[in-house]
């Protein structure tokens, strides 16, 4: 059976483990620096198995070297937001955590596909890609599925229909520079631009942009975990089962949409190799402008990563 390792056994790591276990497609290894935490969560998840009806092996460890043989490594290690914080406020702290983890992934699981979750997502995914030395198709980030799911949920609530029937498309950064695409967001094939007035769509878009902060404000002690965990499980399934699903993920741009050398959210074909293709949608001029503005902000963020991690040496 394929092995999936999840580094960081906190809220998102544990939720991702549960959703993946329910799919019965991989054995799981949870890894956390806090002594006992990953082993405790793994034991708890294993004891849920007889009731929940999954039969996969779930183990926990403090030793990152045990990820050896993993087909996929998911990284959720690092600090989460508190009320009033932006995702970018986590950059310095999480960059130093992920730097060491990416080095270890390259050492112990050199052929794995890496799914990043740690925030600020797109910049941290860029960092993990550079540090690992992996080809870009094997390092990607989870954000767009979550952002799309939030948008779908809000649309479904507004229309009084099932969220299952709404499929949303969100591009750009995971944060304020997110670019939701109402024209490509459909209810059973019908674009929402035909179902809702522009002012209402604008409100739902704004609520989606602030979707993470809304939950942080309510929880006060952490950030969302169930929806991000479900999104990770969908990506893991697409890769392990070579499903060629078209899903929005944070991927490395090499000239697509006129953008280069950043990670951002974009629809990709997700299969056994990881990101098998970036899809180029036909964007309206203002959508393209918003996407490029998102990319510009990330270029500045990469400069900030350089200063944190390589103050004296060459650029990342
Ligand atoms: P959490 O605090 O519950 O869990 C983080 C875990 O990482 C902790 O258990 C901690 O001990 C562990 N950790 C820290 N350094 C480590 C290391 N070097 N090796 C192994 N484990 C290590 O936080 P959370 O709520 O699970 O969030 C985790 C990250 O995911 C945060 O950065 C958060 O902002 C991000 N997040 C991203 C999305 C997304 O859509 N991309 C959604 C939600 C949360």
XYZ file of C-alpha atoms and ligand atoms in Angstrom:
360
model
C 0.000 0.000 0.000
C 1.202 3.535 -0.715
C 2.617 5.441 2.232
C 1.642 9.037 2.930
C 3.513 10.984 5.599
C 2.083 14.071 7.252
C 4.629 16.351 8.908
C 2.938 18.383 11.630
C 0.328 16.473 13.618
C -1.597 19.533 14.797
C -5.124 20.515 13.803
C -4.739 20.399 10.024
C -2.405 17.388 10.037
C -4.814 15.308 12.128
C -7.859 16.348 10.084
C -6.035 15.501 6.844
C -5.066 12.114 8.304
C -8.693 11.333 9.162
C -10.016 12.273 5.706
C -7.244 10.293 3.976
C -7.777 7.263 6.245
C -11.473 7.247 5.329
C -10.522 6.923 1.660
C -8.539 3.725 2.473
C -5.901 4.466 -0.153
C -2.682 4.724 1.880
C -0.990 3.847 5.119
C -0.261 6.969 7.147
C 2.661 8.257 9.174
C 2.218 11.340 11.359
C 5.377 13.230 12.368
C 5.635 15.985 14.958
C 8.447 17.510 17.013
C 6.317 17.579 20.162
C 7.126 14.332 22.006
C 4.193 11.904 21.934
C 1.852 14.153 19.951
C 2.017 12.310 16.616
C 1.993 8.916 18.315
C -0.999 9.915 20.435
C -2.984 11.222 17.455
C -2.093 8.114 15.418
C -3.280 5.845 18.228
C -6.502 7.809 18.609
C -7.156 7.687 14.836
C -6.371 3.939 14.808
C -8.841 3.338 17.612
C -11.543 5.140 15.612
C -11.022 2.645 12.776
C -13.285 -0.165 14.002
C -16.177 2.272 14.366
C -15.450 4.476 11.361
C -14.778 1.472 9.151
C -11.312 2.063 7.777
C -8.530 -0.478 8.001
C -5.335 1.342 7.107
C -2.194 1.453 9.248
C -1.662 4.782 11.028
C 1.579 5.374 12.933
C 3.193 8.342 14.638
C 6.774 9.393 15.312
C 9.076 12.247 16.301
C 11.699 11.109 13.778
C 11.456 12.654 10.347
C 13.779 9.992 8.927
C 10.841 7.552 9.161
C 9.177 9.211 6.160
C 11.456 7.036 4.023
C 9.491 5.293 1.250
C 6.650 7.840 1.240
C 4.866 8.317 -2.065
C 3.473 11.652 -0.807
C 4.661 13.948 1.991
C 2.181 16.536 3.306
C 3.664 19.438 5.295
C 1.405 21.138 7.851
C 4.167 21.952 10.354
C 4.369 25.504 11.610
C 2.452 28.195 13.429
C -1.145 29.099 12.577
C -2.709 32.571 12.675
C -4.188 34.250 15.728
C -6.886 36.908 15.525
C -5.576 40.087 13.867
C -2.672 38.344 12.110
C -2.266 38.044 8.352
C -0.829 34.898 6.793
C 2.273 36.905 5.829
C 2.954 37.601 9.522
C 3.880 33.905 9.784
C 6.558 34.081 7.071
C 9.784 34.327 9.065
C 8.820 31.798 11.733
C 7.402 29.204 9.357
C 10.158 29.653 6.766
C 12.789 28.593 9.268
C 10.719 25.534 10.285
C 10.015 24.484 6.692
C 13.607 24.990 5.546
C 14.814 22.148 7.776
C 11.840 19.959 6.872
C 12.384 20.429 3.111
C 16.044 19.432 3.509
C 14.969 16.269 5.329
C 12.312 15.421 2.737
C 14.962 15.655 0.003
C 17.177 13.356 2.063
C 14.682 10.722 3.203
C 11.911 10.761 0.562
C 13.696 11.945 -2.592
C 11.033 10.718 -5.003
C 7.937 11.841 -3.099
C 5.350 14.339 -4.267
C 5.200 17.120 -1.660
C 1.946 18.854 -0.750
C 2.525 22.020 1.253
C -0.102 23.449 3.606
C 1.897 25.695 5.968
C 1.194 29.430 5.607
C 1.863 31.822 3.994
C 1.105 29.041 1.558
C 2.369 30.186 -1.822
C 5.660 31.585 -0.489
C 6.308 28.620 1.769
C 5.641 26.279 -1.176
C 8.190 28.231 -3.238
C 10.689 27.886 -0.410
C 10.111 24.132 -0.067
C 10.555 23.690 -3.816
C 13.860 25.582 -3.885
C 15.275 23.912 -0.780
C 14.215 20.399 -1.822
C 15.732 20.704 -5.297
C 12.741 18.700 -6.614
C 11.295 19.386 -10.061
C 8.412 21.858 -9.697
C 5.753 19.331 -10.712
C 6.531 17.374 -7.509
C 6.042 20.300 -5.096
C 2.637 21.944 -4.882
C 0.457 23.697 -2.340
C -3.062 23.343 -1.034
C -5.165 26.504 -1.003
C -7.398 26.777 -4.075
C -9.528 23.744 -3.252
C -10.236 25.221 0.169
C -10.903 28.715 -1.189
C -13.132 27.233 -3.891
C -14.972 25.124 -1.315
C -15.616 28.211 0.795
C -16.944 30.100 -2.228
C -19.116 27.101 -3.199
C -20.536 26.879 0.301
C -21.447 30.565 0.400
C -23.041 30.365 -3.061
C -25.042 27.287 -2.038
C -26.237 29.018 1.111
C -27.330 32.030 -0.902
C -29.186 29.972 -3.502
C -30.600 27.433 -1.047
C -29.083 24.518 -2.967
C -26.714 21.692 -2.052
C -22.994 22.661 -1.946
C -22.353 19.428 -3.906
C -23.867 21.061 -6.984
C -21.641 24.144 -6.895
C -18.188 24.064 -8.456
C -16.096 27.184 -7.945
C -12.871 28.406 -9.518
C -10.452 30.576 -7.556
C -7.042 31.713 -8.826
C -4.138 33.719 -7.450
C -2.769 33.945 -3.947
C -4.150 32.322 -0.806
C -5.086 35.553 0.924
C -6.158 39.052 0.057
C -4.907 38.699 -3.521
C -7.129 35.701 -4.232
C -8.925 36.006 -7.589
C -12.304 34.221 -7.431
C -13.783 33.722 -10.921
C -17.601 34.012 -10.832
C -17.823 33.374 -14.613
C -16.282 29.952 -14.067
C -18.264 29.187 -10.916
C -21.296 27.075 -11.769
C -24.314 25.448 -10.191
C -24.841 22.199 -12.101
C -23.261 23.817 -15.157
C -25.039 27.206 -14.909
C -22.636 30.120 -14.224
C -23.568 32.016 -11.050
C -23.438 35.245 -13.060
C -26.805 34.079 -14.430
C -28.221 33.222 -11.034
C -27.149 36.036 -8.704
C -26.925 39.832 -9.079
C -23.393 41.331 -9.324
C -23.624 43.030 -5.872
C -24.452 39.721 -4.183
C -21.616 37.935 -6.016
C -19.230 40.718 -4.920
C -20.283 40.164 -1.282
C -19.719 36.407 -1.531
C -16.317 36.969 -3.173
C -15.320 39.286 -0.338
C -16.475 36.796 2.299
C -14.438 34.087 0.521
C -11.317 36.305 0.580
C -11.773 36.724 4.323
C -12.935 33.113 4.821
C -9.888 32.061 6.842
C -9.881 35.204 8.988
C -13.592 34.724 9.789
C -12.817 31.321 11.293
C -9.687 32.566 13.101
C -11.843 35.333 14.631
C -14.391 32.808 15.881
C -11.936 30.195 17.179
C -9.501 32.743 18.680
C -6.914 30.019 19.374
C -6.187 28.631 15.920
C -7.352 28.454 12.337
C -9.500 26.256 10.111
C -8.663 22.566 9.987
C -11.532 20.365 8.736
C -12.002 21.989 5.323
C -8.215 22.254 4.740
C -7.837 18.609 5.786
C -10.571 17.517 3.364
C -8.883 19.498 0.578
C -5.533 17.799 1.231
C -7.219 14.381 1.100
C -8.703 15.213 -2.302
C -5.238 16.088 -3.635
C -3.690 12.936 -2.152
C -6.372 10.798 -3.789
C -5.922 12.502 -7.182
C -2.180 11.765 -7.087
C -2.254 8.214 -5.693
C -5.006 7.129 -8.063
C -3.626 9.106 -11.032
C -7.048 10.650 -11.465
C -5.969 13.571 -13.691
C -8.366 15.775 -11.761
C -8.560 19.453 -12.649
C -8.168 21.191 -9.306
C -6.928 24.617 -8.249
C -3.555 24.192 -6.514
C -0.565 26.391 -5.795
C 1.826 25.569 -8.639
C 5.053 26.939 -10.120
C 4.534 29.410 -12.965
C 6.919 29.211 -15.923
C 5.436 31.861 -18.197
C 1.785 30.836 -17.910
C -0.478 33.930 -17.864
C 2.700 35.968 -18.507
C 3.961 35.135 -14.987
C 7.259 33.503 -14.049
C 9.073 32.135 -11.017
C 6.344 32.286 -8.364
C 3.946 29.792 -6.838
C 0.258 30.775 -7.011
C -3.152 29.199 -7.246
C -4.105 27.977 -10.698
C -6.149 25.079 -12.120
C -3.870 22.110 -12.723
C -4.173 18.548 -13.945
C -3.295 16.500 -10.887
C -2.081 12.945 -11.420
C 0.608 10.448 -10.477
C 3.482 12.822 -11.335
C 1.952 15.646 -9.293
C 1.194 18.765 -11.340
C 0.973 17.371 -14.870
C -0.163 20.586 -16.529
C -1.145 24.144 -15.649
C -4.359 25.081 -17.416
C -4.496 28.516 -19.007
C -8.031 29.878 -18.778
C -9.163 32.707 -20.991
C -9.186 35.566 -18.491
C -10.882 38.947 -18.775
C -8.369 41.873 -18.712
C -9.222 42.788 -15.098
C -8.846 39.163 -13.968
C -5.439 38.920 -15.643
C -4.426 42.208 -14.030
C -5.449 40.904 -10.588
C -3.501 37.674 -11.135
C -0.367 39.569 -12.173
C -0.740 41.922 -9.189
C -0.847 38.819 -6.967
C 2.367 37.598 -8.634
C 4.100 40.944 -8.035
C 3.344 40.728 -4.320
C 4.844 37.263 -4.239
C 8.019 38.502 -5.899
C 8.390 40.914 -2.974
C 7.697 38.049 -0.584
C 10.485 36.000 -2.203
C 12.872 38.922 -1.527
C 11.764 38.742 2.118
C 12.467 34.989 2.145
C 15.949 35.718 0.788
C 16.672 38.107 3.620
C 15.468 35.642 6.248
C 17.245 32.573 4.988
C 20.296 33.755 3.074
C 21.293 37.116 4.495
C 24.872 36.810 3.231
C 24.701 34.488 0.284
C 23.155 34.243 -3.127
C 19.446 34.716 -3.728
C 17.011 31.842 -3.444
P -1.100 23.517 14.768
O -0.331 24.441 15.663
O -2.315 22.857 15.288
O -0.117 22.363 14.220
C 1.169 22.625 13.740
C 2.049 21.475 14.207
O 3.335 21.599 13.600
C 2.304 21.496 15.731
O 1.817 20.280 16.304
C 3.814 21.612 15.855
O 4.350 20.905 16.939
C 4.265 21.042 14.522
N 5.636 21.377 14.163
C 6.281 22.570 14.287
N 7.546 22.448 13.841
C 7.710 21.178 13.405
C 8.779 20.446 12.817
N 9.950 21.028 12.592
N 8.574 19.146 12.496
C 7.383 18.558 12.728
N 6.318 19.194 13.272
C 6.487 20.488 13.607
O -1.437 24.358 13.446
P -2.516 23.984 12.325
O -3.788 24.637 12.652
O -2.470 22.515 12.083
O -1.900 24.768 11.078
C -0.683 24.329 10.522
C -0.262 25.268 9.397
O -1.198 25.166 8.309
C -0.239 26.761 9.779
O 0.856 27.398 9.175
C -1.542 27.286 9.205
O -1.506 28.665 8.952
C -1.612 26.466 7.925
N -2.937 26.371 7.313
C -2.963 26.384 5.953
C -4.166 26.254 5.294
C -4.187 26.245 3.786
O -5.263 26.242 3.201
N -3.058 26.205 3.120
C -5.359 26.115 6.031
C -5.286 26.083 7.414
C -4.057 26.204 8.059
